[in-house]
Short mmCIF file of C-alpha atoms in Angstrom, two decimals:
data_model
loop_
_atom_site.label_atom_id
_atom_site.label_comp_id
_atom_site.label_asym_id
_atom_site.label_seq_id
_atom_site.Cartn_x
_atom_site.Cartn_y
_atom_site.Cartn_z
CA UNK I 1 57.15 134.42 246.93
CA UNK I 2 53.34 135.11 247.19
CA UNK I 3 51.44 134.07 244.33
CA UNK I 4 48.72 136.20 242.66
CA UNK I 5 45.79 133.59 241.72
CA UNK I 6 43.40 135.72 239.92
CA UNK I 7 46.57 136.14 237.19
CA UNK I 8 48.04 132.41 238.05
CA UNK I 9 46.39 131.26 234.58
CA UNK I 10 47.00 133.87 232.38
CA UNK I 11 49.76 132.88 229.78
CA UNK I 12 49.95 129.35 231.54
CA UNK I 13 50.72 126.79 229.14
CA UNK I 14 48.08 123.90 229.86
CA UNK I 15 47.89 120.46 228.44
CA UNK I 16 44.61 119.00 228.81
CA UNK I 17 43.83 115.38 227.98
CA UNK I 18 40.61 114.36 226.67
CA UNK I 19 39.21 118.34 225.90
CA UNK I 20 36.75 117.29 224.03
CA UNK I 21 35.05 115.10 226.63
CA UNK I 22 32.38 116.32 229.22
CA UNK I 23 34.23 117.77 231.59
CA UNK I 24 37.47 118.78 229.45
CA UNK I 25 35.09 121.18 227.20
CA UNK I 26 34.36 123.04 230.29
CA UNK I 27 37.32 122.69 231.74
CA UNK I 28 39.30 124.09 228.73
CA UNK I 29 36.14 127.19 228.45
CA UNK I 30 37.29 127.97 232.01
CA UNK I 31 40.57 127.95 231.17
CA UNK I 32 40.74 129.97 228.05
CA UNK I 33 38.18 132.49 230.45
CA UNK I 34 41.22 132.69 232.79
CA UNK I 35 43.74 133.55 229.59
CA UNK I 36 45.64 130.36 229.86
CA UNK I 37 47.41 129.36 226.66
CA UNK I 38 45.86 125.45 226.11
CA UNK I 39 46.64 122.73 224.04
CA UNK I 40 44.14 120.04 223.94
CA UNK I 41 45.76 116.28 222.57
CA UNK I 42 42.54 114.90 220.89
CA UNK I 43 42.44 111.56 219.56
CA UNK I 44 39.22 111.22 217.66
CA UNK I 45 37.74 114.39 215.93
CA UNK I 46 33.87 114.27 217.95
CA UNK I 47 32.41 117.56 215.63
CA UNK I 48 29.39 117.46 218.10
CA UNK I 49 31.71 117.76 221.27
CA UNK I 50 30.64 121.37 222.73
CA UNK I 51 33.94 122.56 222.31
CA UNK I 52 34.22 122.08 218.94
CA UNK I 53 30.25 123.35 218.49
CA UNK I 54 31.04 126.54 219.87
CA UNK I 55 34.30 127.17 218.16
CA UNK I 56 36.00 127.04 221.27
CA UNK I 57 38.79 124.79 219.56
CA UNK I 58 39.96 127.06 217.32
CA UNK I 59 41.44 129.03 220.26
CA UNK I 60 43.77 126.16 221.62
CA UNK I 61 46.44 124.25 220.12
CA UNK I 62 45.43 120.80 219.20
CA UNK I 63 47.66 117.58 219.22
CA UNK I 64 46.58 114.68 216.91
CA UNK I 65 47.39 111.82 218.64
CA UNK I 66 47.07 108.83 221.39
CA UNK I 67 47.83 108.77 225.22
CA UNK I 68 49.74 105.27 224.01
CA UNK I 69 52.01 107.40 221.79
CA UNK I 70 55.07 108.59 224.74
CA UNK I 71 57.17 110.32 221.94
CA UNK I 72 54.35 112.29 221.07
CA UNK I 73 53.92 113.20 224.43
CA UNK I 74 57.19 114.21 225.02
CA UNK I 75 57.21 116.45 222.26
CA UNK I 76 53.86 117.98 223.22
CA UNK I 77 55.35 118.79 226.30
CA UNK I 78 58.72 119.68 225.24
CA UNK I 79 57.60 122.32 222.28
CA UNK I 80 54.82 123.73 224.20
CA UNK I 81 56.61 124.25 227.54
CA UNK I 82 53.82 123.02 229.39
CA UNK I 83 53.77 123.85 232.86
CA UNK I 84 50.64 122.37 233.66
CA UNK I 85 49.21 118.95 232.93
CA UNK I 86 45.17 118.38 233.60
CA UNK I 87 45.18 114.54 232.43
CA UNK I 88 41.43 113.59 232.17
CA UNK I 89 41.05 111.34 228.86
CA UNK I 90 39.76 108.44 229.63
CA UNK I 91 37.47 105.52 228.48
CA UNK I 92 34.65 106.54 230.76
CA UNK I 93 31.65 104.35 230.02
CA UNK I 94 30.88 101.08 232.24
CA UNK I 95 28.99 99.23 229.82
CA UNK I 96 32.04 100.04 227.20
CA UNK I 97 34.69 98.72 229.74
CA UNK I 98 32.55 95.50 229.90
CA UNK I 99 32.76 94.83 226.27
CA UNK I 100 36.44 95.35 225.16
CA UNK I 101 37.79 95.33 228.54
CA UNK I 102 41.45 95.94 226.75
CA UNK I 103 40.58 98.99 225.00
CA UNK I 104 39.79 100.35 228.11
CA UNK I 105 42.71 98.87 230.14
CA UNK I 106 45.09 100.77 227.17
CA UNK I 107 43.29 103.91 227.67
CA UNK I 108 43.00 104.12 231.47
CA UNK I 109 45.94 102.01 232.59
CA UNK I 110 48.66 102.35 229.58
CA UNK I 111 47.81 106.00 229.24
CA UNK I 112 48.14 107.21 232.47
CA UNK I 113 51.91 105.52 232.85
CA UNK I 114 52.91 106.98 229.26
CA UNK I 115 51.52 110.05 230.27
CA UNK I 116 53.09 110.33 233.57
CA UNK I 117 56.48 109.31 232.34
CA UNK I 118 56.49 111.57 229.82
CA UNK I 119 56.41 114.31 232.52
CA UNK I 120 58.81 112.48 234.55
CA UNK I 121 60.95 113.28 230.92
CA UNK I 122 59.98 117.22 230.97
CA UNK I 123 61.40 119.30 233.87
CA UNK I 124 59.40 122.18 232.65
CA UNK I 125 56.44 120.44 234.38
CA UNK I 126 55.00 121.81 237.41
CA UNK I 127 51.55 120.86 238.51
CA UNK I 128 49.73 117.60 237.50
CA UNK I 129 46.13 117.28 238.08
CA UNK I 130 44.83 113.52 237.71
CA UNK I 131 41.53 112.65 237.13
CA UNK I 132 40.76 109.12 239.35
CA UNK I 133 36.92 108.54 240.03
CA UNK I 134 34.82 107.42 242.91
CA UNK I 135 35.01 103.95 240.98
CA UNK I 136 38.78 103.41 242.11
CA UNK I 137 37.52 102.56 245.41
CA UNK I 138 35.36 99.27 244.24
CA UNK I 139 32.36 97.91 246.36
CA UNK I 140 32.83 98.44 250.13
CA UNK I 141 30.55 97.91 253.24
CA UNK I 142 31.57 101.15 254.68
CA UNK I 143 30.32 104.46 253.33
CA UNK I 144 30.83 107.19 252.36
CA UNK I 145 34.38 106.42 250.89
CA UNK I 146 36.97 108.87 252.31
CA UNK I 147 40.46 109.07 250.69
CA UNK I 148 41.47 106.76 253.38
CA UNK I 149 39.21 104.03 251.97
CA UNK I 150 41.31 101.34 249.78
CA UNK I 151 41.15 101.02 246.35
CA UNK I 152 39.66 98.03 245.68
CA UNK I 153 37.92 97.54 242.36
CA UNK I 154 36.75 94.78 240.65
CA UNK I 155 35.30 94.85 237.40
CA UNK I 156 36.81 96.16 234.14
CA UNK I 157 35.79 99.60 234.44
CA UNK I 158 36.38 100.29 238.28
CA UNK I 159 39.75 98.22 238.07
CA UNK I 160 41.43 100.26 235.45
CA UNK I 161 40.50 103.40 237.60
CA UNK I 162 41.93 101.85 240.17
CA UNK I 163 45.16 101.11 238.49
CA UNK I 164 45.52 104.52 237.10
CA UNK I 165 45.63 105.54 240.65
CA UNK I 166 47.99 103.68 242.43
CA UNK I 167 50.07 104.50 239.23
CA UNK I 168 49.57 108.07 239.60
CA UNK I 169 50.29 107.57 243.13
CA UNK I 170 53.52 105.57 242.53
CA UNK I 171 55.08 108.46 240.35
CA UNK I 172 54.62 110.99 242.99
CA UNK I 173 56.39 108.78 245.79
CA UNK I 174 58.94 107.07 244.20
CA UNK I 175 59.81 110.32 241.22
CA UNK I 176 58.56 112.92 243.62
CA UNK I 177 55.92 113.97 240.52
CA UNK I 178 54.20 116.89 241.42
CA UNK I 179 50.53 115.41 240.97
CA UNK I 180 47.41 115.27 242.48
CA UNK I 181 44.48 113.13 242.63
CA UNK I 182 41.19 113.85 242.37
CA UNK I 183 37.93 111.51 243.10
CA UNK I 184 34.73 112.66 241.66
CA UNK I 185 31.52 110.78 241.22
CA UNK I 186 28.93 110.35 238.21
CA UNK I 187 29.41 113.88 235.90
CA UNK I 188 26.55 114.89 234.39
CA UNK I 189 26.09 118.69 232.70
CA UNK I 190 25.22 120.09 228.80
CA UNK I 191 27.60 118.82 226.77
CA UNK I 192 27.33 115.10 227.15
CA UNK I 193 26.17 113.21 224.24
CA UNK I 194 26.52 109.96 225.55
CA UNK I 195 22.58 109.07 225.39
CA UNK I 196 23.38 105.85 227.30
CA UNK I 197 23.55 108.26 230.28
CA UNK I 198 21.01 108.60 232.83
CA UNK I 199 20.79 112.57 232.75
CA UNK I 200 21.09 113.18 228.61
CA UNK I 201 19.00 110.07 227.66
CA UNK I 202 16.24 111.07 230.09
CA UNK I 203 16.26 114.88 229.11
CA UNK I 204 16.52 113.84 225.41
CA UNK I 205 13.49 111.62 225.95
CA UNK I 206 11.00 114.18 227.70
CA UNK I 207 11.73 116.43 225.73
CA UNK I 208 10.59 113.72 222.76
CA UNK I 209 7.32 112.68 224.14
CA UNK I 210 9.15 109.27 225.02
CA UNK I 211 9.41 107.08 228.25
CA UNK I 212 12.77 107.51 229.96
CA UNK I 213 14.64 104.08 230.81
CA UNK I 214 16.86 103.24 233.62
CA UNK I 215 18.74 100.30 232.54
CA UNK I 216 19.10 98.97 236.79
CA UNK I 217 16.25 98.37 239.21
CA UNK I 218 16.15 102.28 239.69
CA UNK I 219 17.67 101.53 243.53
CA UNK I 220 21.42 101.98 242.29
CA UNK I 221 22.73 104.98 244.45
CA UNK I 222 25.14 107.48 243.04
CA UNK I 223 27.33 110.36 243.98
CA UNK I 224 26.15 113.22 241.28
CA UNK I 225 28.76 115.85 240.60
CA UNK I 226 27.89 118.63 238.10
CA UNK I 227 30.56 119.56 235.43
CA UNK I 228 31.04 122.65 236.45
CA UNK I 229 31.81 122.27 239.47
CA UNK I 230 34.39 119.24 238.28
CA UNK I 231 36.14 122.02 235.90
CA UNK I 232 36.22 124.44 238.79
CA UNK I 233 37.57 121.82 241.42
CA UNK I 234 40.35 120.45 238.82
CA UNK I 235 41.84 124.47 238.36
CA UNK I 236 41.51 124.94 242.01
CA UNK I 237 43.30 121.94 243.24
CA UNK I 238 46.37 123.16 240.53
CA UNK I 239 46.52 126.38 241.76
CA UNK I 240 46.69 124.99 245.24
CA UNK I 241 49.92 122.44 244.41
CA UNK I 242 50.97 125.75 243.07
CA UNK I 243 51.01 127.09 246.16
CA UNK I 244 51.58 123.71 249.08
CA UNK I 245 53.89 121.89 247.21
CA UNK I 246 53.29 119.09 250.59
CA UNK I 247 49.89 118.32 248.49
CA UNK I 248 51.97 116.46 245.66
CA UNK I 249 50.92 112.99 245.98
CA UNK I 250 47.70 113.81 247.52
CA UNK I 251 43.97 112.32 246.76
CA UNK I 252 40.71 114.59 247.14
CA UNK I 253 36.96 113.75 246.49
CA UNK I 254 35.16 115.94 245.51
CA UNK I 255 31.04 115.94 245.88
CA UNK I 256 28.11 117.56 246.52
CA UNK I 257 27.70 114.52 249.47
CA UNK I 258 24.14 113.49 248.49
CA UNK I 259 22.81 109.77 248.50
CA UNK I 260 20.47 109.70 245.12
CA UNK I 261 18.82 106.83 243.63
CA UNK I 262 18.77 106.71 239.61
CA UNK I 263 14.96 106.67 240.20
CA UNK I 264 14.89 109.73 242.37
CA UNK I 265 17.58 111.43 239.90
CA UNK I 266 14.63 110.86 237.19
CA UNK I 267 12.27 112.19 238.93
CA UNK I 268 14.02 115.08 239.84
CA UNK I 269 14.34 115.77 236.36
CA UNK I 270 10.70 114.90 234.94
CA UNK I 271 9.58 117.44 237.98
CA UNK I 272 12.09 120.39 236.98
CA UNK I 273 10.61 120.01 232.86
CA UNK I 274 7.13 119.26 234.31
CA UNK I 275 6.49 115.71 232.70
CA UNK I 276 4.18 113.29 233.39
CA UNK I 277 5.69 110.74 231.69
CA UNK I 278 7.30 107.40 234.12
CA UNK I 279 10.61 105.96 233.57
CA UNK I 280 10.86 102.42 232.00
CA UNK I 281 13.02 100.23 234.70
CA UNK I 282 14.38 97.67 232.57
CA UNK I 283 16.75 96.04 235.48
CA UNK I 284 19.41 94.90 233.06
CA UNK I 285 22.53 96.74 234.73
CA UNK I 286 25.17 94.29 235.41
CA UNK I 287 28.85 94.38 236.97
CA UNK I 288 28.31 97.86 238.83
CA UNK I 289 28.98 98.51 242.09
CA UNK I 290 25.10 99.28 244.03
CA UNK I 291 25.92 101.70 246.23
CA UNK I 292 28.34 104.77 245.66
CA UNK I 293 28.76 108.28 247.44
CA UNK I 294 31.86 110.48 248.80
CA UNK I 295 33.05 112.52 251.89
CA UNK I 296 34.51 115.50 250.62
CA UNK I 297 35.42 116.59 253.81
CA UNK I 298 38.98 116.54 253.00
CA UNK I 299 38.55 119.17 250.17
CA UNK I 300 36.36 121.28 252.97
CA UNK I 301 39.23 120.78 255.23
CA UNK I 302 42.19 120.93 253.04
CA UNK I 303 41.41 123.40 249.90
CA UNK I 304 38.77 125.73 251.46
CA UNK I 305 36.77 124.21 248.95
CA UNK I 306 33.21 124.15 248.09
CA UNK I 307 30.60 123.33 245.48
CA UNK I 308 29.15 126.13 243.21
CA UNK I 309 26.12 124.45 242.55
CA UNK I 310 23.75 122.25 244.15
CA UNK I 311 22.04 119.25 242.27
CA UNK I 312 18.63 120.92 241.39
CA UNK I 313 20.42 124.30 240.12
CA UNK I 314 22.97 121.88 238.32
CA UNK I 315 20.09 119.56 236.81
CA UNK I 316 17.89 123.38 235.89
CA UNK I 317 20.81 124.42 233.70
CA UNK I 318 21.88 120.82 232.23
CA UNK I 319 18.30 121.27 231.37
CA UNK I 320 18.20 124.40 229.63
CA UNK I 321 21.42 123.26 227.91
CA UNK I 322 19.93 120.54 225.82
CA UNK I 323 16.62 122.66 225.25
CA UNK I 324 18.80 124.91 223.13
CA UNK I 325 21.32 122.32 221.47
CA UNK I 326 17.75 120.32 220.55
CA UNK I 327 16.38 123.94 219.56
CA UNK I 328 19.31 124.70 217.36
CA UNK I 329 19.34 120.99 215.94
CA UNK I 330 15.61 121.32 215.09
CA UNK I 331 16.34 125.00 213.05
CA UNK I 332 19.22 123.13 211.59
CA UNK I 333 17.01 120.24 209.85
CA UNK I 334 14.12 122.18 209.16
CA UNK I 335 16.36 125.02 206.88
CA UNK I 336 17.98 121.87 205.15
CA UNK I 337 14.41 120.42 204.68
CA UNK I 338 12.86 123.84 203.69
CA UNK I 339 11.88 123.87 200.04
CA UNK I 340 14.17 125.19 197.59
CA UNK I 341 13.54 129.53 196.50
CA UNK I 342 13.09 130.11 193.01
CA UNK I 343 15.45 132.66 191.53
CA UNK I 344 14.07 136.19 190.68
CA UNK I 345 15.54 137.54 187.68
#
């Protein structure tokens, strides 16, 4: 049977983990563009998350609940008749996973097993997108990291993305789980609140007159994938297990396969809003991996696939993004600060 993509979403019962995160409130845009019928399982309400900003929520179906919670899971799956499973909730931040190292192991490890069972439970289940990371793969001599490259990490953060993996890997060999992989690098877009973040917390501090900080030495080299692009990749590689059922089981990188320092990442951006301000290096970054970047050659190969945007396009509209949230933020204040109009008879 030939499929018809341009109509494979429309009426497609999605599940999408972690929605309201950076990439899952584009993702689930995209997917509501496409006519897909989502349901988002949300564990903490996050009003500023873009999706729930732009109202975008109240057209999906939203689960109250925890990735811990398999029951819950089961019936998500069960009463929705979900036929598609986009499992990106995760606990995301390094500095986080170094502090409460469990919390992070029960989101990441614990949640990607419950989750994964659960669909193991649900026949209904056809495609299974999970999201890994370029962190999986741990500090190596040998770069770029291809999907042959072993996962090997080390500290909190990179080991329970490396866990969540081989997991997701185990499911699909030993269950024959339709799933796929995917390996992205350091997301960055509109939408990301996280101020801790190299992109958000420099943006948010040009455009306040203040000195952007890079917690490393500024040397730290990163693999920068815009969120648009991750959305886009994630639907792709589902509508291509839709079609090569052989790709169940399968890893893919995805990247824009560019070597950037956090320092030249900065300066990108204080060039692109024309600042003359310089970054504060504080060199305080500890337990990260120095050197990171992908081969997506296997996605060029594999998928026909390619990036729709390249760093400087994807920086100019992460830039305009916050210009208009901080825009509609500063109208916000000053109407509640605005002095109060005396009633006319």
């Amino acid at each position: 049977m030939i499929m018809n993509l341009e109509r494979f979403w429309q009426d497609r019962p999605v599940l999408v983990t972690g929605g309201t995160g950076l990439v899952g409130g584009w993702l689930v845009k995209r997917l509501l563009a496409a006519g897909a019928d989502v349901v988002c399982l949300v564990r903490d309400w996050v009003p500023q998350a873009d999706l729930v900003q732009t109202n975008a929520i109240s057209q999906v179906r939203v689960v109250r609940g925890h990735l811990g919670d398999q029951a819950l899971l089961e019936r998500t799956l069960g009463e929705y008749e979900i036929d598609t499973v986009i499992h990106l909730a995760a606990q995301s931040i390094v500095g986080i996973a170094n502090r409460n190292p469990v919390s992070t192991f029960e989101s990441n490890i614990q949640g990607t097993w419950t989750l994964l069972e659960a669909c193991r439970r649900s026949p209904r289940v056809k495609q299974i997108v999970v999201a890994s990371s370029d962190k999986a793969y741990g500090d190596v001599s040998q770069l770029p990291y291809t999907e042959s490259t072993p996962l090997a990490g080390r500290h909190p953060y990179d080991v329970s993305k490396t866990c969540g993996d081989l997991i997701a890997q185990s499911y699909a060999t030993t269950y024959d789980l339709p799933l796929v992989i995917t390996r992205c690098g350091n997301f960055y877009g509109g939408g990301d609140l996280n101020w801790n973040r190299i992109v958000p917390g420099t943006i948010r501090a040009v455009l306040r007159g203040q000195q952007p900080v890079i917690r490393s030495d500024g040397t730290f080299v990163r693999d920068y994938f815009y969120v648009e692009d991750g959305a886009a990749a994630y639907m792709h590689l589902a509508e291509q297990l839709a079609l090569r059922e052989e790709l169940g089981g399968e890893a893919f990188n995805f990247s824009n396969e560019m070597q950037v320092t956090v320092l030249e990442l900065v300066e990108r951006i204080l060039h692109q809003m024309e600042s003359t301000l310089q970054p504060a290096v504080l060199n305080e970054a500890s337990n990260e991996i120095r050197r990171q970047y992908l081969s997506a050659d296997k996605a060029h190969r594999e998928l026909s696939w390619q990036p729709l945007y390249t760093l400087d396009e994807g920086l100019s509209r992460t830039i305009q993004w916050y210009k208009q949230f901080f825009q509609q933020h500063e109208n916000v204040n000053n109407c509640r600060h605005a002095a109060p109009v005396a009633a006319t008879a």
